[in-house]
mmCIF file of C-alpha atoms in Angstrom:
data_model
loop_
_atom_site.group_PDB
_atom_site.id
_atom_site.type_symbol
_atom_site.label_atom_id
_atom_site.label_comp_id
_atom_site.label_asym_id
_atom_site.label_seq_id
_atom_site.Cartn_x
_atom_site.Cartn_y
_atom_site.Cartn_z
ATOM 1 C CA MET U 225 -33.206 14.333 -0.156
ATOM 2 C CA ILE U 226 -29.531 14.000 0.241
ATOM 3 C CA ALA U 227 -28.698 11.852 -2.616
ATOM 4 C CA LEU U 228 -29.226 13.660 -2.014
ATOM 5 C CA ARG U 229 -28.138 24.362 6.169
ATOM 6 C CA ARG U 230 -26.646 28.494 7.874
ATOM 7 C CA ILE U 231 -24.715 28.924 11.005
ATOM 8 C CA THR U 232 -21.777 30.966 12.181
ATOM 9 C CA VAL U 233 -18.896 28.642 12.803
ATOM 10 C CA SER U 234 -16.436 29.838 15.406
ATOM 11 C CA ALA U 235 -13.133 31.119 14.101
ATOM 12 C CA VAL U 236 -11.062 28.707 16.167
ATOM 13 C CA PRO U 237 -12.309 25.448 14.571
ATOM 14 C CA LEU U 238 -12.028 26.974 11.103
ATOM 15 C CA LEU U 239 -8.524 28.240 11.731
ATOM 16 C CA ALA U 240 -7.463 24.875 13.128
ATOM 17 C CA ALA U 241 -8.936 23.093 10.129
ATOM 18 C CA SER U 242 -7.204 25.448 7.704
ATOM 19 C CA LEU U 243 -3.832 25.071 9.410
ATOM 20 C CA LEU U 244 -4.158 21.296 9.531
ATOM 21 C CA ALA U 245 -5.010 21.065 5.847
ATOM 22 C CA GLY U 246 -2.492 23.670 4.765
ATOM 23 C CA CYS U 247 0.599 22.217 6.401
ATOM 24 C CA GLY U 248 0.271 18.969 4.457
ATOM 25 C CA ALA U 249 0.978 15.481 5.645
ATOM 26 C CA GLU U 250 4.110 13.468 5.094
ATOM 27 C CA VAL U 251 2.744 10.781 2.796
ATOM 28 C CA GLU U 252 4.344 7.904 0.941
ATOM 29 C CA GLY U 253 5.326 8.925 -2.584
ATOM 30 C CA ALA U 254 4.591 6.862 -5.667
ATOM 31 C CA ALA U 255 8.080 5.376 -5.637
ATOM 32 C CA ASP U 256 7.819 3.984 -2.100
ATOM 33 C CA ALA U 257 4.089 3.370 -1.788
ATOM 34 C CA LYS U 258 3.225 0.752 0.803
ATOM 35 C CA LYS U 259 0.531 -1.871 1.092
ATOM 36 C CA VAL U 260 -1.802 -2.071 4.082
ATOM 37 C CA LYS U 261 -4.946 -4.038 4.871
ATOM 38 C CA VAL U 262 -7.916 -1.936 5.992
ATOM 39 C CA ASN U 263 -11.556 -2.818 6.616
ATOM 40 C CA ARG U 264 -14.024 -1.592 3.977
ATOM 41 C CA CYS U 265 -17.639 -2.151 5.017
ATOM 42 C CA GLY U 266 -16.847 -5.468 6.678
ATOM 43 C CA GLN U 267 -14.308 -6.648 4.094
ATOM 44 C CA GLU U 268 -10.542 -6.672 4.590
ATOM 45 C CA VAL U 269 -9.017 -4.928 1.577
ATOM 46 C CA GLU U 270 -5.353 -4.498 0.690
ATOM 47 C CA TYR U 271 -4.553 -0.938 -0.358
ATOM 48 C CA THR U 272 -1.486 0.475 -2.069
ATOM 49 C CA THR U 273 -0.910 4.129 -1.165
ATOM 50 C CA PRO U 274 -3.146 5.998 -3.672
ATOM 51 C CA GLN U 275 -1.722 8.805 -5.765
ATOM 52 C CA ARG U 276 -4.700 9.915 -7.856
ATOM 53 C CA ALA U 277 -7.893 9.966 -5.813
ATOM 54 C CA VAL U 278 -11.328 11.018 -7.023
ATOM 55 C CA VAL U 279 -13.682 12.153 -4.258
ATOM 56 C CA TYR U 280 -17.460 12.416 -4.449
ATOM 57 C CA GLU U 281 -19.300 15.202 -2.591
ATOM 58 C CA GLY U 282 -17.965 17.592 -0.005
ATOM 59 C CA GLY U 283 -17.792 15.065 2.820
ATOM 60 C CA SER U 284 -15.340 12.835 0.963
ATOM 61 C CA ALA U 285 -13.155 15.731 -0.103
ATOM 62 C CA ASP U 286 -13.128 17.285 3.356
ATOM 63 C CA LYS U 287 -12.046 14.043 5.012
ATOM 64 C CA MET U 288 -9.035 13.915 2.696
ATOM 65 C CA PHE U 289 -8.240 17.615 3.061
ATOM 66 C CA SER U 290 -8.551 17.532 6.860
ATOM 67 C CA LEU U 291 -5.834 14.864 6.903
ATOM 68 C CA GLY U 292 -3.500 16.978 4.775
ATOM 69 C CA LEU U 293 -3.843 14.663 1.755
ATOM 70 C CA THR U 294 -4.586 17.294 -0.887
ATOM 71 C CA LYS U 295 -1.685 16.307 -3.133
ATOM 72 C CA HIS U 296 -3.194 12.820 -3.413
ATOM 73 C CA VAL U 297 -6.541 14.148 -4.631
ATOM 74 C CA HIS U 298 -6.677 14.443 -8.410
ATOM 75 C CA GLY U 299 -10.219 15.820 -8.532
ATOM 76 C CA TYR U 300 -13.688 16.046 -7.081
ATOM 77 C CA VAL U 301 -17.229 15.398 -8.270
ATOM 78 C CA LEU U 302 -19.789 17.767 -6.819
ATOM 79 C CA PRO U 303 -23.492 17.332 -7.681
ATOM 80 C CA PRO U 304 -25.626 20.499 -7.738
ATOM 81 C CA ALA U 305 -27.089 19.765 -4.278
ATOM 82 C CA ASN U 306 -23.717 20.517 -2.686
ATOM 83 C CA PRO U 307 -23.057 24.096 -1.550
ATOM 84 C CA PRO U 308 -20.287 25.976 -3.390
ATOM 85 C CA VAL U 309 -16.791 24.905 -2.342
ATOM 86 C CA LYS U 310 -15.974 28.536 -1.475
ATOM 87 C CA GLN U 311 -18.118 27.997 1.636
ATOM 88 C CA SER U 312 -15.870 25.189 2.825
ATOM 89 C CA PRO U 313 -13.146 25.642 5.470
ATOM 90 C CA TRP U 314 -10.968 23.841 2.902
ATOM 91 C CA ALA U 315 -11.745 26.142 -0.035
ATOM 92 C CA ALA U 316 -8.026 26.654 -0.669
ATOM 93 C CA GLU U 317 -7.531 22.895 -0.932
ATOM 94 C CA TYR U 318 -10.346 22.516 -3.468
ATOM 95 C CA ALA U 319 -8.585 25.144 -5.556
ATOM 96 C CA LYS U 320 -5.503 22.896 -5.754
ATOM 97 C CA THR U 321 -7.472 20.012 -7.256
ATOM 98 C CA THR U 322 -9.626 19.565 -10.366
ATOM 99 C CA PHE U 323 -13.389 19.952 -10.596
ATOM 100 C CA LEU U 324 -14.345 16.905 -12.632
ATOM 101 C CA SER U 325 -18.129 16.988 -12.877
ATOM 102 C CA SER U 326 -21.442 18.128 -11.441
ATOM 103 C CA ASP U 327 -22.936 14.795 -12.442
ATOM 104 C CA LEU U 328 -23.549 11.786 -10.221
ATOM 105 C CA LEU U 329 -20.571 9.504 -9.731
ATOM 106 C CA ASN U 330 -20.160 7.068 -12.608
ATOM 107 C CA ARG U 331 -17.657 4.542 -13.882
ATOM 108 C CA GLU U 332 -16.828 6.384 -17.107
ATOM 109 C CA LEU U 333 -15.877 9.527 -15.209
ATOM 110 C CA VAL U 334 -13.599 7.613 -12.840
ATOM 111 C CA VAL U 335 -11.888 5.728 -15.654
ATOM 112 C CA LYS U 336 -11.411 8.904 -17.712
ATOM 113 C CA ALA U 337 -9.816 10.602 -14.698
ATOM 114 C CA LYS U 338 -7.340 7.698 -14.425
ATOM 115 C CA ALA U 339 -8.243 7.391 -10.749
ATOM 116 C CA ASP U 340 -6.483 4.859 -8.551
ATOM 117 C CA PHE U 341 -8.763 5.524 -5.550
ATOM 118 C CA VAL U 342 -12.398 6.615 -5.197
ATOM 119 C CA VAL U 343 -14.006 7.902 -1.992
ATOM 120 C CA ALA U 344 -17.811 7.954 -1.736
ATOM 121 C CA GLY U 345 -20.776 6.675 0.235
ATOM 122 C CA TRP U 346 -23.005 3.761 -0.581
ATOM 123 C CA ASN U 347 -26.093 4.919 -2.544
ATOM 124 C CA SER U 348 -24.891 8.529 -2.405
ATOM 125 C CA GLY U 349 -22.026 7.747 -4.781
ATOM 126 C CA PHE U 350 -21.503 4.052 -5.296
ATOM 127 C CA SER U 351 -24.576 2.417 -6.774
ATOM 128 C CA ASP U 352 -25.578 -0.925 -8.236
ATOM 129 C CA ARG U 353 -28.066 0.832 -10.496
ATOM 130 C CA ARG U 354 -25.466 3.194 -11.965
ATOM 131 C CA GLY U 355 -22.905 0.429 -12.320
ATOM 132 C CA ILE U 356 -20.242 1.821 -10.014
ATOM 133 C CA THR U 357 -19.617 -0.340 -6.956
ATOM 134 C CA PRO U 358 -16.480 -1.264 -5.006
ATOM 135 C CA ALA U 359 -16.638 -4.745 -6.550
ATOM 136 C CA ILE U 360 -16.793 -3.329 -10.082
ATOM 137 C CA LEU U 361 -13.907 -0.968 -9.370
ATOM 138 C CA ASP U 362 -11.906 -3.819 -7.855
ATOM 139 C CA GLY U 363 -12.261 -5.568 -11.213
ATOM 140 C CA LEU U 364 -10.889 -2.456 -12.924
ATOM 141 C CA LYS U 365 -7.928 -2.332 -10.507
ATOM 142 C CA ILE U 366 -9.251 0.918 -9.023
ATOM 143 C CA GLN U 367 -9.225 1.071 -5.233
ATOM 144 C CA SER U 368 -12.234 2.403 -3.344
ATOM 145 C CA PHE U 369 -13.245 3.557 0.116
ATOM 146 C CA MET U 370 -16.797 3.780 1.487
ATOM 147 C CA HIS U 371 -17.987 6.022 4.319
ATOM 148 C CA SER U 372 -18.560 3.750 7.313
ATOM 149 C CA GLU U 373 -21.835 5.490 8.171
ATOM 150 C CA SER U 374 -23.234 4.537 4.761
ATOM 151 C CA CYS U 375 -22.375 0.847 5.216
ATOM 152 C CA PHE U 376 -25.708 0.546 7.056
ATOM 153 C CA ASN U 377 -27.321 0.451 3.595
ATOM 154 C CA TYR U 378 -24.753 -1.859 2.047
ATOM 155 C CA PRO U 379 -26.118 -5.300 1.098
ATOM 156 C CA GLY U 380 -26.061 -7.577 4.130
ATOM 157 C CA HIS U 381 -25.535 -4.716 6.609
ATOM 158 C CA PRO U 382 -21.920 -5.770 7.248
ATOM 159 C CA LEU U 383 -21.053 -2.798 9.441
ATOM 160 C CA ARG U 384 -23.055 -0.695 11.890
ATOM 161 C CA VAL U 385 -21.606 2.348 13.629
ATOM 162 C CA THR U 386 -23.191 5.441 15.114
ATOM 163 C CA PRO U 387 -22.737 8.365 12.701
ATOM 164 C CA PHE U 388 -20.017 10.306 14.529
ATOM 165 C CA GLU U 389 -18.116 7.095 15.251
ATOM 166 C CA GLY U 390 -18.349 6.415 11.525
ATOM 167 C CA LEU U 391 -16.634 9.748 10.841
ATOM 168 C CA PHE U 392 -13.852 8.992 13.299
ATOM 169 C CA THR U 393 -13.447 5.473 11.904
ATOM 170 C CA ASP U 394 -13.115 6.855 8.369
ATOM 171 C CA LEU U 395 -10.436 9.349 9.359
ATOM 172 C CA GLU U 396 -8.461 6.640 11.151
ATOM 173 C CA ARG U 397 -8.767 4.207 8.222
ATOM 174 C CA LEU U 398 -7.780 6.833 5.670
ATOM 175 C CA GLY U 399 -4.842 7.573 7.941
ATOM 176 C CA GLN U 400 -3.812 3.927 7.689
ATOM 177 C CA ILE U 401 -4.197 3.817 3.907
ATOM 178 C CA PHE U 402 -2.055 6.918 3.399
ATOM 179 C CA GLY U 403 0.429 6.258 6.195
ATOM 180 C CA VAL U 404 -0.605 9.281 8.289
ATOM 181 C CA GLU U 405 -1.908 7.416 11.332
ATOM 182 C CA ASP U 406 -0.501 9.918 13.850
ATOM 183 C CA ARG U 407 -2.165 12.827 12.087
ATOM 184 C CA ALA U 408 -5.467 10.944 11.968
ATOM 185 C CA ARG U 409 -5.300 10.066 15.669
ATOM 186 C CA ALA U 410 -4.571 13.679 16.598
ATOM 187 C CA LEU U 411 -7.402 14.950 14.418
ATOM 188 C CA VAL U 412 -9.911 12.487 15.881
ATOM 189 C CA ALA U 413 -8.763 13.251 19.439
ATOM 190 C CA GLY U 414 -9.402 16.948 18.807
ATOM 191 C CA TYR U 415 -12.840 16.270 17.388
ATOM 192 C CA ARG U 416 -13.732 14.040 20.352
ATOM 193 C CA LYS U 417 -12.778 16.832 22.757
ATOM 194 C CA ARG U 418 -15.074 19.234 20.921
ATOM 195 C CA VAL U 419 -17.920 16.698 21.081
ATOM 196 C CA ASP U 420 -17.326 16.145 24.804
ATOM 197 C CA ALA U 421 -17.389 19.904 25.396
ATOM 198 C CA VAL U 422 -20.800 20.145 23.717
ATOM 199 C CA LYS U 423 -22.173 17.248 25.751
ATOM 200 C CA ALA U 424 -20.947 18.861 28.978
ATOM 201 C CA GLN U 425 -22.821 22.083 28.176
ATOM 202 C CA ALA U 426 -26.060 20.466 27.007
ATOM 203 C CA PRO U 427 -29.200 21.772 28.749
ATOM 204 C CA LYS U 428 -30.340 19.616 31.655
ATOM 205 C CA GLY U 429 -33.768 18.067 31.915
ATOM 206 C CA GLU U 430 -36.041 16.563 29.303
ATOM 207 C CA PRO U 431 -34.451 16.621 25.798
ATOM 208 C CA VAL U 432 -36.048 19.079 23.370
ATOM 209 C CA PRO U 433 -38.020 17.273 20.613
ATOM 210 C CA VAL U 434 -36.523 18.157 17.221
ATOM 211 C CA PHE U 435 -37.787 17.499 13.690
ATOM 212 C CA LEU U 436 -35.346 17.590 10.796
ATOM 213 C CA TYR U 437 -37.049 18.656 7.578
ATOM 214 C CA ASP U 438 -35.136 17.603 4.511
ATOM 215 C CA SER U 439 -37.746 17.912 1.778
ATOM 216 C CA GLY U 440 -41.136 16.711 0.573
ATOM 217 C CA THR U 441 -44.672 18.081 0.552
ATOM 218 C CA ASP U 442 -47.024 15.095 0.382
ATOM 219 C CA LYS U 443 -44.739 13.272 2.803
ATOM 220 C CA PRO U 444 -41.652 14.690 4.496
ATOM 221 C CA PHE U 445 -38.162 13.268 4.199
ATOM 222 C CA SER U 446 -36.296 13.260 7.483
ATOM 223 C CA ALA U 447 -33.379 11.777 9.426
ATOM 224 C CA GLY U 448 -33.460 8.415 11.164
ATOM 225 C CA SER U 449 -30.960 7.156 13.726
ATOM 226 C CA GLN U 450 -28.200 6.276 11.264
ATOM 227 C CA VAL U 451 -27.189 9.699 9.914
ATOM 228 C CA PRO U 452 -25.102 12.525 11.470
ATOM 229 C CA PRO U 453 -28.010 14.862 12.367
ATOM 230 C CA ASN U 454 -29.258 12.273 14.862
ATOM 231 C CA ASP U 455 -25.980 12.559 16.780
ATOM 232 C CA ILE U 456 -25.957 16.348 16.355
ATOM 233 C CA ILE U 457 -29.403 16.533 17.931
ATOM 234 C CA ARG U 458 -28.844 14.119 20.807
ATOM 235 C CA PHE U 459 -25.363 15.367 21.760
ATOM 236 C CA SER U 460 -26.755 18.923 21.875
ATOM 237 C CA GLY U 461 -29.470 17.995 24.359
ATOM 238 C CA GLY U 462 -32.288 17.372 21.906
ATOM 239 C CA ARG U 463 -34.289 14.346 20.841
ATOM 240 C CA ASN U 464 -34.735 13.501 17.185
ATOM 241 C CA ILE U 465 -38.453 12.719 16.893
ATOM 242 C CA PHE U 466 -37.535 10.035 14.353
ATOM 243 C CA GLY U 467 -34.456 8.819 16.176
ATOM 244 C CA ASN U 468 -36.267 5.572 16.956
ATOM 245 C CA LEU U 469 -36.288 4.678 13.258
ATOM 246 C CA ASP U 470 -33.537 2.239 12.351
ATOM 247 C CA ALA U 471 -32.843 4.049 9.097
ATOM 248 C CA ARG U 472 -30.712 6.692 7.452
ATOM 249 C CA TRP U 473 -32.591 9.289 5.367
ATOM 250 C CA THR U 474 -36.205 8.190 5.249
ATOM 251 C CA GLU U 475 -39.753 9.173 4.314
ATOM 252 C CA VAL U 476 -42.146 9.706 7.227
ATOM 253 C CA GLY U 477 -45.685 11.067 7.638
ATOM 254 C CA TRP U 478 -46.993 14.504 8.590
ATOM 255 C CA GLU U 479 -49.274 12.848 11.157
ATOM 256 C CA ALA U 480 -46.230 11.516 12.999
ATOM 257 C CA VAL U 481 -44.622 14.966 12.941
ATOM 258 C CA VAL U 482 -47.715 16.624 14.392
ATOM 259 C CA LYS U 483 -48.104 13.930 17.060
ATOM 260 C CA ALA U 484 -44.479 14.367 18.182
ATOM 261 C CA ALA U 485 -45.017 18.141 18.668
ATOM 262 C CA PRO U 486 -41.411 19.198 17.947
ATOM 263 C CA GLU U 487 -40.193 22.338 19.692
ATOM 264 C CA VAL U 488 -37.472 22.948 17.084
ATOM 265 C CA VAL U 489 -37.259 22.279 13.340
ATOM 266 C CA ILE U 490 -33.899 21.809 11.644
ATOM 267 C CA ILE U 491 -34.068 22.813 7.993
ATOM 268 C CA LEU U 492 -31.617 20.981 5.761
ATOM 269 C CA ASP U 493 -30.243 23.563 3.345
ATOM 270 C CA TYR U 494 -29.278 22.224 -0.079
ATOM 271 C CA GLY U 495 -30.323 22.018 -3.706
ATOM 272 C CA ASP U 496 -32.475 24.475 -5.589
ATOM 273 C CA LYS U 497 -35.058 25.074 -2.839
ATOM 274 C CA PRO U 498 -33.734 27.658 -0.354
ATOM 275 C CA ALA U 499 -34.238 27.146 3.367
ATOM 276 C CA LYS U 500 -36.551 30.156 3.497
ATOM 277 C CA ASP U 501 -38.900 28.449 1.041
ATOM 278 C CA LYS U 502 -39.012 25.318 3.183
ATOM 279 C CA ILE U 503 -39.804 27.422 6.252
ATOM 280 C CA LYS U 504 -42.547 29.220 4.327
ATOM 281 C CA PHE U 505 -44.048 25.866 3.340
ATOM 282 C CA LEU U 506 -44.103 24.620 6.942
ATOM 283 C CA LYS U 507 -45.814 27.820 8.068
ATOM 284 C CA GLU U 508 -48.469 27.613 5.355
ATOM 285 C CA ASN U 509 -48.990 23.864 5.396
ATOM 286 C CA PRO U 510 -52.179 23.147 7.420
ATOM 287 C CA ALA U 511 -50.617 19.963 8.771
ATOM 288 C CA THR U 512 -47.687 21.804 10.384
ATOM 289 C CA ALA U 513 -48.857 25.404 10.903
ATOM 290 C CA LYS U 514 -49.763 24.713 14.557
ATOM 291 C CA VAL U 515 -46.743 22.593 15.467
ATOM 292 C CA PRO U 516 -45.020 24.258 18.484
ATOM 293 C CA ALA U 517 -41.746 24.879 16.629
ATOM 294 C CA VAL U 518 -43.561 26.570 13.746
ATOM 295 C CA VAL U 519 -45.770 28.662 16.012
ATOM 296 C CA LYS U 520 -42.700 29.810 17.992
ATOM 297 C CA ASN U 521 -40.656 30.338 14.807
ATOM 298 C CA ARG U 522 -37.919 28.018 16.028
ATOM 299 C CA PHE U 523 -36.063 27.076 12.857
ATOM 300 C CA TYR U 524 -32.408 26.188 12.633
ATOM 301 C CA VAL U 525 -30.712 25.959 9.221
ATOM 302 C CA LEU U 526 -28.132 23.197 8.886
ATOM 303 C CA ASN U 527 -25.642 23.235 6.012
ATOM 304 C CA TYR U 528 -25.626 20.207 3.705
ATOM 305 C CA ASN U 529 -21.992 19.366 4.431
ATOM 306 C CA GLU U 530 -22.656 19.479 8.160
ATOM 307 C CA ALA U 531 -25.324 16.807 7.747
ATOM 308 C CA ILE U 532 -23.576 14.255 5.544
ATOM 309 C CA SER U 533 -20.595 12.309 6.917
ATOM 310 C CA SER U 534 -17.872 14.956 7.065
ATOM 311 C CA PRO U 535 -15.473 16.669 9.475
ATOM 312 C CA ARG U 536 -17.954 19.532 9.297
ATOM 313 C CA ASN U 537 -20.353 17.438 11.399
ATOM 314 C CA ILE U 538 -18.456 18.858 14.371
ATOM 315 C CA ASP U 539 -19.149 22.433 13.247
ATOM 316 C CA GLY U 540 -22.812 21.541 12.785
ATOM 317 C CA LEU U 541 -22.935 20.059 16.276
ATOM 318 C CA GLU U 542 -21.393 23.137 17.889
ATOM 319 C CA GLY U 543 -23.678 25.519 16.013
ATOM 320 C CA PHE U 544 -26.888 23.651 16.817
ATOM 321 C CA ALA U 545 -25.839 23.096 20.437
ATOM 322 C CA LYS U 546 -25.340 26.842 20.861
ATOM 323 C CA TYR U 547 -28.785 27.456 19.372
ATOM 324 C CA LEU U 548 -30.424 25.006 21.806
ATOM 325 C CA ARG U 549 -28.576 26.455 24.817
ATOM 326 C CA GLU U 550 -29.862 29.926 23.985
ATOM 327 C CA LEU U 551 -33.519 28.921 23.617
ATOM 328 C CA PRO U 552 -35.861 30.189 26.339
ATOM 329 C CA ARG U 553 -36.566 27.293 28.714
#
């Protein structure tokens, strides 16, 4: 799974995103960097305006780029599961930074890059097992920022937010850290309007049961209530069949999938197994061959960076909502 998706995104959101990233934000320079206290997974942390950020995965990079902070990003780490950066609305911004590694995030890489700021999620970047945690980086005098949505997994569960609210919180907090609060507020306000527009157009009546298939053959990996696809599904007028699970990405059982009788399957597109292969498996798997969504060939492919915490969650929401609205009722 996400440690670890194909739609047509409307030109307007992409153009807006490109313009926002391209114009650049007025940010404190190294000479007049300021200090500000910002919450990090339940802990108040004092930040000095970063000048040399390292970002892990597309979601982290896109949050920075969407705020016009490209010049503060030294480089990015992109594991193989991530789609090519040329597919990103911020492809031009990636080109202005340095590709550091296709490995998992690790302390040696960050130190070698002379980073003064690291952006990642808990377990999907920061990790006790790999020896790179905010506490360890604090000891090295390297600042860090964790995606609010991922704080659900952080020891002690210090922060709980719904996934889209986590995205908005991150943009606002990054805005504080870099002194671009007005830009962050405007960006979040625009995203909220797009979410509200989707909600207003959602089909009426009983929500459509939806199963997100991430991976797995013996047992499927799917999305619980604490990851962006749950909000994408429910805001669009659907019901995540595993939305009652108080979890992020989680292993479930085929029996539960069959019992829930999903009318739509979202295929998470990432890694070395194409979406078409996952669809083929579901059609040939005796446990799922007669599930309504499979019988009716109702598959929707969601891009990896639309499913992890990222500004592209909004694109994923709009694409899936359009798909649901156009289904025969």
